[in-house]
XYZ file of C-alpha atoms in Angstrom:
599
model
C -4.305 50.725 -36.051
C -6.906 49.087 -33.800
C -8.310 47.010 -36.691
C -4.869 45.774 -37.788
C -4.008 44.779 -34.179
C -7.244 42.840 -33.893
C -6.621 41.120 -37.225
C -3.104 40.136 -36.104
C -4.459 38.697 -32.821
C -7.085 36.645 -34.680
C -4.448 35.392 -37.114
C -2.210 34.277 -34.239
C -5.087 32.499 -32.481
C -6.126 30.693 -35.652
C -2.498 29.750 -36.244
C -2.247 28.287 -32.721
C -5.514 26.347 -33.045
C -4.529 24.949 -36.421
C -1.069 23.844 -35.272
C -2.201 21.242 -32.761
C -0.640 17.840 -33.405
C -2.569 14.771 -32.249
C 0.273 12.242 -32.371
C 3.893 11.936 -31.326
C 6.324 13.592 -33.743
C 9.018 11.188 -35.049
C 12.375 12.123 -33.522
C 15.941 10.974 -34.167
C 18.473 11.533 -31.387
C 22.013 10.795 -32.556
C 25.108 11.077 -30.353
C 27.929 9.471 -32.373
C 30.861 8.354 -30.244
C 29.172 9.188 -26.919
C 29.115 6.688 -24.077
C 25.807 5.329 -22.831
C 26.067 7.464 -19.670
C 26.729 10.671 -21.648
C 23.900 9.877 -24.060
C 21.504 9.408 -21.118
C 22.554 12.791 -19.679
C 22.006 14.547 -23.003
C 18.633 12.909 -23.522
C 17.536 14.011 -20.059
C 18.602 17.591 -20.876
C 16.537 17.784 -24.070
C 13.150 19.511 -23.728
C 12.438 18.719 -27.385
C 12.303 14.959 -26.692
C 9.793 15.496 -23.912
C 7.636 17.868 -25.960
C 7.667 15.657 -29.053
C 6.529 12.643 -27.019
C 3.293 14.331 -25.915
C 0.089 13.224 -27.596
C -1.059 16.830 -28.012
C 1.520 19.502 -28.815
C 1.825 22.502 -31.104
C 4.443 23.430 -33.644
C 5.044 26.564 -31.590
C 5.807 24.381 -28.546
C 8.296 22.315 -30.545
C 10.073 25.359 -31.964
C 10.354 26.924 -28.516
C 11.677 23.689 -26.996
C 14.181 23.190 -29.820
C 15.538 26.745 -29.569
C 15.936 26.323 -25.803
C 17.693 22.986 -26.264
C 20.842 24.569 -27.672
C 21.545 26.166 -24.303
C 20.310 23.197 -22.250
C 22.351 20.606 -24.148
C 25.441 22.835 -24.231
C 25.217 23.234 -20.450
C 24.923 19.458 -20.090
C 28.039 18.978 -22.230
C 29.967 21.526 -20.171
C 28.817 19.843 -16.957
C 30.361 16.588 -18.231
C 33.602 18.232 -19.338
C 32.969 18.550 -23.106
C 33.733 22.028 -24.481
C 34.072 21.448 -28.232
C 30.690 19.905 -28.879
C 28.483 20.659 -31.895
C 24.696 20.662 -31.747
C 22.237 20.493 -34.641
C 18.470 20.444 -34.146
C 16.487 20.228 -37.409
C 12.731 20.532 -37.693
C 11.604 19.190 -41.075
C 15.161 19.771 -42.290
C 15.419 23.388 -41.034
C 17.857 24.300 -38.274
C 15.702 25.332 -35.320
C 17.918 28.307 -34.522
C 17.009 29.874 -37.893
C 13.240 29.638 -37.356
C 11.799 32.893 -35.925
C 9.827 32.206 -32.731
C 6.698 33.967 -34.051
C 6.902 32.397 -37.503
C 6.611 28.713 -36.642
C 5.240 26.357 -39.310
C 1.704 25.047 -38.924
C 2.906 21.509 -38.516
C 6.182 19.678 -37.909
C 6.561 16.189 -39.332
C 10.043 15.173 -38.173
C 12.798 16.158 -35.761
C 16.482 15.256 -35.983
C 18.913 16.046 -33.146
C 22.620 15.488 -33.743
C 25.165 16.046 -30.964
C 28.883 15.623 -31.579
C 30.409 15.839 -28.132
C 34.054 15.815 -29.107
C 36.740 14.693 -26.676
C 36.478 15.388 -22.927
C 38.680 18.196 -21.588
C 41.095 17.896 -18.675
C 42.200 20.547 -16.237
C 45.462 22.182 -17.261
C 45.415 24.486 -14.235
C 43.043 24.109 -11.279
C 43.591 26.826 -8.719
C 41.395 28.283 -5.993
C 42.286 30.384 -2.979
C 42.863 31.473 -0.424
C 41.420 28.406 1.295
C 40.500 27.945 4.935
C 42.278 25.132 6.820
C 40.854 21.632 6.283
C 38.848 22.658 3.217
C 38.087 19.588 1.116
C 37.845 20.157 -2.635
C 36.395 17.692 -5.162
C 39.114 15.131 -6.077
C 38.760 15.941 -9.794
C 39.723 19.602 -9.257
C 43.424 19.159 -10.032
C 45.615 19.176 -13.143
C 44.664 16.169 -15.244
C 41.211 15.767 -13.682
C 38.024 15.726 -15.771
C 37.241 19.414 -16.354
C 33.481 19.302 -15.700
C 31.933 22.717 -15.115
C 30.091 21.228 -12.138
C 33.458 20.435 -10.546
C 34.427 24.107 -10.716
C 31.136 25.132 -9.161
C 31.494 22.512 -6.413
C 35.051 23.681 -5.698
C 33.962 27.300 -5.392
C 31.116 26.262 -3.119
C 33.459 24.139 -0.980
C 35.916 27.035 -0.707
C 33.205 29.438 0.456
C 31.773 26.878 2.876
C 35.235 26.220 4.295
C 35.573 29.882 5.288
C 32.030 29.917 6.692
C 32.972 27.028 8.955
C 35.734 29.263 10.347
C 33.374 32.124 11.104
C 33.618 34.057 7.826
C 29.887 34.145 7.092
C 30.152 36.488 4.102
C 32.900 34.695 2.209
C 32.378 34.865 -1.535
C 33.944 34.345 -4.950
C 35.610 37.621 -5.881
C 37.129 36.654 -9.222
C 37.460 33.842 -11.731
C 39.299 33.024 -14.955
C 38.252 30.033 -17.086
C 39.955 29.411 -20.434
C 39.591 26.451 -22.779
C 42.455 25.414 -25.052
C 40.908 23.429 -27.884
C 44.269 22.486 -29.353
C 45.345 20.656 -26.182
C 41.800 19.904 -24.973
C 42.544 21.404 -21.569
C 40.748 23.898 -19.365
C 42.507 26.372 -17.071
C 40.345 27.357 -14.097
C 41.383 29.926 -11.496
C 38.996 31.052 -8.746
C 39.719 33.810 -6.220
C 37.942 33.839 -2.850
C 37.336 36.756 -0.499
C 36.871 35.402 3.061
C 35.632 38.674 4.510
C 35.829 39.406 8.257
C 35.291 36.786 10.951
C 31.871 37.339 12.510
C 30.041 36.487 15.703
C 26.335 35.849 16.115
C 24.345 38.986 16.828
C 20.640 39.073 17.648
C 17.709 37.049 16.342
C 14.435 38.754 15.503
C 11.246 36.677 15.448
C 7.915 36.997 13.701
C 4.790 35.140 12.531
C 4.348 33.179 15.787
C 0.843 33.142 17.246
C 0.320 31.156 20.466
C 4.015 30.832 21.308
C 5.363 33.131 23.982
C 8.346 35.000 22.497
C 10.548 34.363 25.526
C 9.930 30.616 25.308
C 10.371 30.641 21.534
C 13.792 32.249 21.929
C 14.695 29.786 24.707
C 13.813 26.762 22.588
C 15.677 28.149 19.558
C 18.839 28.779 21.575
C 20.307 31.278 19.097
C 24.024 31.493 20.083
C 24.362 35.281 20.456
C 27.979 36.318 21.085
C 29.547 33.096 19.831
C 31.673 32.771 16.693
C 29.606 32.274 13.566
C 29.160 28.626 12.622
C 26.606 27.518 9.993
C 26.123 24.247 11.889
C 24.764 26.251 14.829
C 22.055 27.654 12.583
C 21.105 24.095 11.610
C 20.887 23.225 15.310
C 18.488 26.116 15.907
C 16.265 24.928 13.065
C 16.389 21.313 14.325
C 15.387 22.309 17.882
C 12.340 24.143 16.613
C 11.280 21.412 14.183
C 11.493 18.553 16.670
C 9.008 20.252 18.991
C 6.335 19.474 16.394
C 4.783 22.895 17.035
C 5.687 24.434 13.687
C 4.696 23.443 10.176
C 7.555 25.541 8.773
C 10.723 27.083 10.186
C 12.857 29.646 8.342
C 16.020 31.127 9.822
C 17.590 33.669 7.434
C 20.964 35.334 7.868
C 21.073 39.091 7.507
C 22.432 40.357 4.202
C 24.551 42.990 5.948
C 27.105 42.878 8.743
C 26.074 44.694 11.928
C 28.399 46.899 14.008
C 31.101 44.997 15.841
C 31.351 42.386 13.090
C 28.188 40.652 14.226
C 25.616 38.868 12.101
C 21.911 39.060 12.921
C 19.237 36.632 11.746
C 15.486 36.588 11.325
C 13.327 33.678 12.464
C 10.006 33.139 10.691
C 7.787 30.304 11.929
C 4.358 28.999 11.039
C 2.550 27.173 13.815
C 0.838 23.864 13.061
C -2.467 22.800 14.548
C -1.738 22.142 18.236
C -3.768 18.942 18.634
C -3.121 15.576 17.071
C -4.620 12.104 17.389
C -3.244 8.781 16.181
C -4.014 5.058 16.132
C -2.070 1.859 15.589
C -2.755 -1.853 15.255
C -0.747 -5.059 15.094
C -1.863 -8.659 14.645
C -0.296 -11.951 15.647
C -1.987 -15.318 15.224
C -0.923 -16.407 18.730
C -0.628 -13.125 20.618
C -3.861 -11.689 19.231
C -4.622 -8.115 18.265
C -2.817 -5.077 19.718
C -4.600 -1.731 19.517
C -3.107 1.614 20.508
C -4.048 5.263 20.290
C -2.914 8.640 21.527
C -4.056 12.230 21.895
C -1.443 14.976 21.801
C -1.384 18.705 22.476
C 1.898 20.194 21.222
C 1.746 23.653 22.773
C -0.348 23.473 25.907
C 0.397 26.828 27.580
C 2.264 28.636 24.801
C 5.704 27.514 25.915
C 6.036 24.398 23.788
C 4.696 22.071 26.475
C 3.604 18.675 25.090
C 0.774 16.797 26.776
C 0.183 13.276 25.536
C -2.243 10.538 26.588
C -1.628 6.972 25.426
C -4.018 4.031 25.646
C -3.250 0.476 24.628
C -5.021 -2.873 24.587
C -2.891 -5.904 23.736
C -3.527 -9.612 23.437
C -7.145 -9.410 22.295
C -8.087 -12.898 21.170
C -4.656 -14.287 22.095
C -4.156 -17.884 23.115
C -1.854 -17.131 26.077
C -3.528 -15.292 28.936
C -6.073 -12.539 28.535
C -6.034 -8.960 27.297
C -3.681 -6.376 28.774
C -4.639 -2.725 29.293
C -2.554 0.378 29.858
C -3.224 4.104 30.143
C -0.439 6.645 30.329
C 0.054 10.399 30.430
C 3.177 12.470 29.867
C 3.755 16.203 29.963
C 7.064 17.459 28.603
C 8.614 20.916 28.629
C 11.422 21.615 26.117
C 14.393 23.876 26.832
C 14.146 23.490 30.607
C 17.779 23.593 31.696
C 19.267 24.235 28.267
C 17.943 24.495 24.695
C 18.677 20.776 24.238
C 17.289 19.525 27.569
C 13.639 18.699 28.213
C 11.928 17.875 31.511
C 8.966 15.563 31.810
C 6.511 14.007 34.249
C 5.068 10.656 33.282
C 2.568 8.296 34.871
C 1.112 4.958 33.809
C -1.620 2.569 34.931
C -1.456 -1.006 33.666
C -3.367 -4.254 34.030
C -1.800 -7.436 32.630
C -3.380 -10.878 32.337
C -0.618 -13.318 31.468
C -0.799 -17.088 31.272
C 0.822 -17.605 34.686
C 0.004 -14.415 36.582
C -2.015 -11.223 36.657
C -0.604 -7.810 37.502
C -1.976 -4.390 38.416
C 0.677 -1.671 38.382
C 1.214 2.058 38.728
C 4.268 4.201 38.022
C 5.146 7.876 38.385
C 8.374 9.395 37.070
C 10.110 12.737 36.756
C 12.953 12.909 34.271
C 15.249 14.860 31.986
C 16.122 14.036 28.394
C 19.064 15.619 26.611
C 20.037 15.721 22.933
C 23.828 15.673 22.672
C 23.771 15.821 18.869
C 21.586 14.696 16.006
C 22.608 11.071 16.647
C 23.030 10.726 20.416
C 20.363 11.282 23.077
C 20.254 10.500 26.782
C 17.681 10.295 29.543
C 17.722 10.249 33.360
C 14.732 9.939 35.680
C 13.592 9.109 39.197
C 10.651 6.756 39.290
C 8.289 5.134 41.775
C 6.711 1.803 40.878
C 3.969 -0.209 42.571
C 2.681 -3.583 41.397
C 0.403 -6.277 42.767
C 1.059 -9.763 41.375
C -1.302 -12.711 41.674
C -0.062 -16.205 40.706
C -0.223 -19.779 41.966
C 1.638 -18.784 45.143
C -0.895 -16.094 46.083
C -0.823 -12.292 45.957
C 2.260 -10.174 46.491
C 3.141 -6.495 46.208
C 6.334 -5.014 44.768
C 7.355 -1.424 45.510
C 10.568 0.264 44.486
C 12.180 3.616 43.747
C 14.295 3.466 40.604
C 16.769 5.698 38.799
C 16.462 4.710 35.119
C 19.072 6.152 32.763
C 19.845 5.453 29.147
C 21.728 6.427 26.010
C 20.556 5.988 22.418
C 22.661 6.248 19.266
C 20.949 6.279 15.880
C 22.563 7.018 12.517
C 20.219 4.926 10.339
C 19.250 6.457 7.020
C 15.564 5.643 7.682
C 14.369 4.398 11.104
C 11.307 2.680 9.571
C 13.140 0.997 6.687
C 16.891 1.300 7.125
C 19.372 0.294 4.432
C 22.531 1.680 6.058
C 23.694 2.628 9.530
C 23.637 1.528 13.153
C 21.339 1.773 16.138
C 22.245 1.202 19.762
C 20.406 1.669 23.063
C 21.827 0.997 26.518
C 19.678 1.315 29.660
C 20.744 0.989 33.293
C 18.136 1.054 36.082
C 19.329 0.897 39.694
C 16.393 0.353 42.073
C 15.822 0.424 45.818
C 13.230 -2.042 47.000
C 10.656 -1.070 49.648
C 9.220 -3.643 52.028
C 9.858 -7.184 50.766
C 11.047 -6.017 47.327
C 14.720 -6.573 46.637
C 17.258 -3.947 45.576
C 19.575 -4.158 42.612
C 20.017 -2.988 39.059
C 18.750 -3.961 35.631
C 20.938 -3.547 32.513
C 19.683 -4.055 28.970
C 20.878 -3.264 25.488
C 19.579 -3.329 21.918
C 21.990 -3.092 18.977
C 21.152 -3.181 15.254
C 23.152 -2.912 12.051
C 22.171 -2.597 8.383
C 24.111 -3.071 5.165
C 22.607 -2.454 1.730
C 24.033 -3.838 -1.491
C 23.060 -4.169 -5.110
C 21.670 -1.437 -7.349
C 20.012 1.269 -5.222
C 20.447 -0.964 -2.126
C 17.902 -3.420 -3.499
C 19.076 -5.994 -0.947
C 19.708 -5.349 2.745
C 21.331 -7.482 5.435
C 19.981 -6.556 8.876
C 21.163 -7.873 12.223
C 20.026 -7.371 15.794
C 21.465 -8.359 19.187
C 19.719 -7.873 22.540
C 20.860 -8.611 26.064
C 19.554 -8.097 29.564
C 20.663 -8.788 33.099
C 19.475 -8.182 36.657
C 21.996 -7.978 39.490
C 21.585 -7.643 43.259
C 18.121 -8.961 44.063
C 17.126 -12.629 44.078
C 14.737 -14.036 41.512
C 11.734 -14.181 43.878
C 12.195 -10.633 45.185
C 12.859 -8.981 41.820
C 9.915 -6.975 40.385
C 8.350 -8.826 37.457
C 8.805 -5.817 35.136
C 12.592 -6.172 35.461
C 12.681 -9.886 34.553
C 13.063 -11.155 30.994
C 11.051 -13.443 28.732
C 11.591 -14.543 25.144
C 9.135 -15.254 22.355
C 6.919 -13.153 20.119
C 7.356 -10.376 17.594
C 9.903 -8.383 19.609
C 12.306 -11.257 20.227
C 11.792 -14.688 18.602
C 9.176 -14.885 15.886
C 7.673 -18.333 15.451
C 7.566 -18.849 19.223
C 4.466 -17.719 21.187
C 4.664 -14.499 23.199
C 6.812 -14.767 26.371
C 6.781 -18.553 26.332
C 10.434 -18.921 27.276
C 11.079 -18.081 30.922
C 12.138 -20.128 33.948
C 10.268 -22.450 36.320
C 12.432 -22.760 39.418
C 10.271 -21.130 42.090
C 7.717 -22.926 44.288
C 9.137 -26.319 43.415
C 9.248 -25.557 39.701
C 5.529 -24.956 39.356
C 5.792 -21.181 38.979
C 6.691 -19.894 35.515
C 8.383 -16.493 35.625
C 10.934 -14.391 33.831
C 14.669 -14.886 34.104
C 17.423 -12.583 35.258
C 19.558 -13.034 32.143
C 18.515 -12.659 28.526
C 20.045 -12.907 25.058
C 18.412 -12.653 21.631
C 19.768 -12.507 18.090
C 17.968 -11.846 14.815
C 19.103 -11.806 11.210
C 17.192 -10.760 8.102
C 17.826 -10.681 4.367
C 15.537 -8.131 2.731
C 15.052 -7.745 -0.988
C 12.865 -5.605 -3.231
C 10.910 -7.483 -5.874
C 9.468 -4.230 -7.235
C 9.593 -0.625 -6.062
C 6.617 -1.313 -3.771
C 6.922 -5.030 -2.922
C 9.636 -6.635 -0.798
C 10.431 -10.103 0.526
C 12.246 -10.988 3.765
C 13.826 -14.153 5.122
C 14.654 -14.205 8.848
C 15.975 -16.318 11.707
C 15.616 -15.466 15.429
C 17.073 -17.109 18.527
C 16.485 -16.355 22.226
C 17.965 -17.419 25.580
C 16.772 -17.048 29.182
C 18.652 -17.928 32.394
C 17.292 -17.990 35.937
C 20.292 -16.447 37.715
C 23.562 -16.447 35.794
C 24.432 -16.896 32.135
C 24.755 -20.582 31.216
C 24.188 -21.770 34.789
C 22.315 -24.891 33.746
C 18.896 -23.504 34.671
C 18.306 -21.936 31.323
C 16.807 -22.494 27.905
C 17.135 -21.678 24.238
C 14.562 -21.506 21.474
C 14.515 -20.232 17.917
C 12.228 -19.523 15.007
C 12.473 -18.722 11.311
C 10.235 -17.624 8.505
C 9.557 -15.412 5.533
C 7.882 -12.034 5.242
C 6.153 -9.821 2.742
C 6.580 -6.032 2.722
C 4.378 -3.479 0.975
C 6.388 -0.260 0.829
C 4.469 2.964 1.497
C 5.356 6.576 2.212
C 4.929 6.027 5.980
C 7.006 2.859 6.050
C 6.538 -0.758 4.983
C 3.424 -2.715 5.920
C 4.762 -5.957 7.387
C 3.420 -9.505 7.124
C 5.616 -12.239 8.653
C 4.993 -16.000 8.683
C 7.200 -17.862 11.175
C 7.501 -21.300 12.725
C 9.570 -22.683 15.609
C 12.926 -24.245 14.738
C 14.318 -25.303 18.113
C 12.957 -25.444 21.658
C 9.764 -26.871 23.150
C 7.977 -23.585 23.845
C 5.630 -23.616 20.858
C 4.582 -25.252 17.648
C 2.710 -24.320 14.504
C 2.810 -21.313 12.245
C 2.770 -17.798 13.733
C 1.512 -14.754 11.787
C 2.587 -11.169 12.474
C 1.115 -8.066 10.828
C 2.207 -4.480 11.506
C 3.755 -1.265 10.173
C 7.501 -0.829 9.816
C 10.254 -3.425 9.647
C 10.515 -5.876 12.555
C 13.640 -3.956 13.648
């Protein structure tokens, strides 16, 4: 017996070695009467096509793929609503289904696949229930609709999910009846649902954490114990944990069984990422010079999710307007301070700016709260102290103020770095109380963006941006420079040098400073030349007023240009070439290089 087993093994090995094919096997794929879309679906379902196209394959591989294709292709037909199809797969003239798996020929010279799909079936009956209120079923799941098997599956899934949204976490399909009538080419589908009891959230167990303190982990997660079951609440728990950046993976699994009192427990399994992170950035403009930035981050300082971040930035290196600017900032943030969705932070910043018309040394210290209302809307409120010393042609002056900055941000873009659909809006209001000679008032500013993709796979995108700003209360001379507005440069009007549009009404018109009112508009047409190369055409316009909108002491300028985008996994690399169109604040070509779209 041992000798015969060994002989059989050797025979099989020799058979495998001798059956290697060193060229593609000719294959015919016929789908008479099928539409181009159906043919593409059937081709994608065929493992035989893929195997036959390989440079090196074995006859055994081809036989196995062909035998599996009967089921794969049949499932594809059912998924498209075809239930009377016929499938023939012939290997050198032999039907693949008749070839024993362990008796494959040494070589296969030709393959012929014939699929007769027949006519598509329609639903005769399409019933599912009981359904929870407001359950939305696929539109095709109705008498006369295309009877695709995927539609039945989607309907069953929608019915179960509808009950889960109403607290019935263990809703399930309890029965089904599916019958095809080939004479009338109709399909009767009846699905019965069992909602099960309405449940409330029970307890959440936790494991696999290392440095995290369990009490803080539970606080950040915010598992809604005692509240009615809602699958969206589980998604919120996962989102809170992921946005801390502490964890490389987060898994929240519902219990398979219902606990006493109709409660549902869950188990949280997390894997902590490396706590420290460092990053760098760079941007280049022909007029503004080189901007360099870097940060160091600790994402779990004391085991409670505390984030400590240091930022350093040097801007304007080699620029033609003014000298280099320097800033150093630090921020420590604690998540889940007042609620699972509220974080508290302390932030400080030192800055030295060397502009064309003034130099500034400044310091700020702030304590604030940020709150996430939902996955689109966030808000922030802080109390802040600012000190700045300004030196210009009039001498040296200090500004000191206590401010209460607050803001809201809405973002439903499909991709913040390269959006094709959606909207973005930010509105900030900063009341401030001046100390000493500094005036008191309020600054308001907004930034709104919209995106619309069109063409195949959103190959073209129209993008628009509108910005505004205003200062009320304090006079121009007594308003802190950081609250005034300039226009020009990559963040406002490309083609015009950085911050070249301001006002010159102080000290007899010899002092150039920012204005109290600001408007800017930008439009872009983006198009993909290839999957990795894109082109952009853009036009920007900016406006600055000294006191009031359109008061006569104001100015407009604009710029336009073209851009090249190299699309990467971390966002597009941006190269923009722009020139001034209107206004006397600059001339010549401006070059901008960075990561991500301009807006």
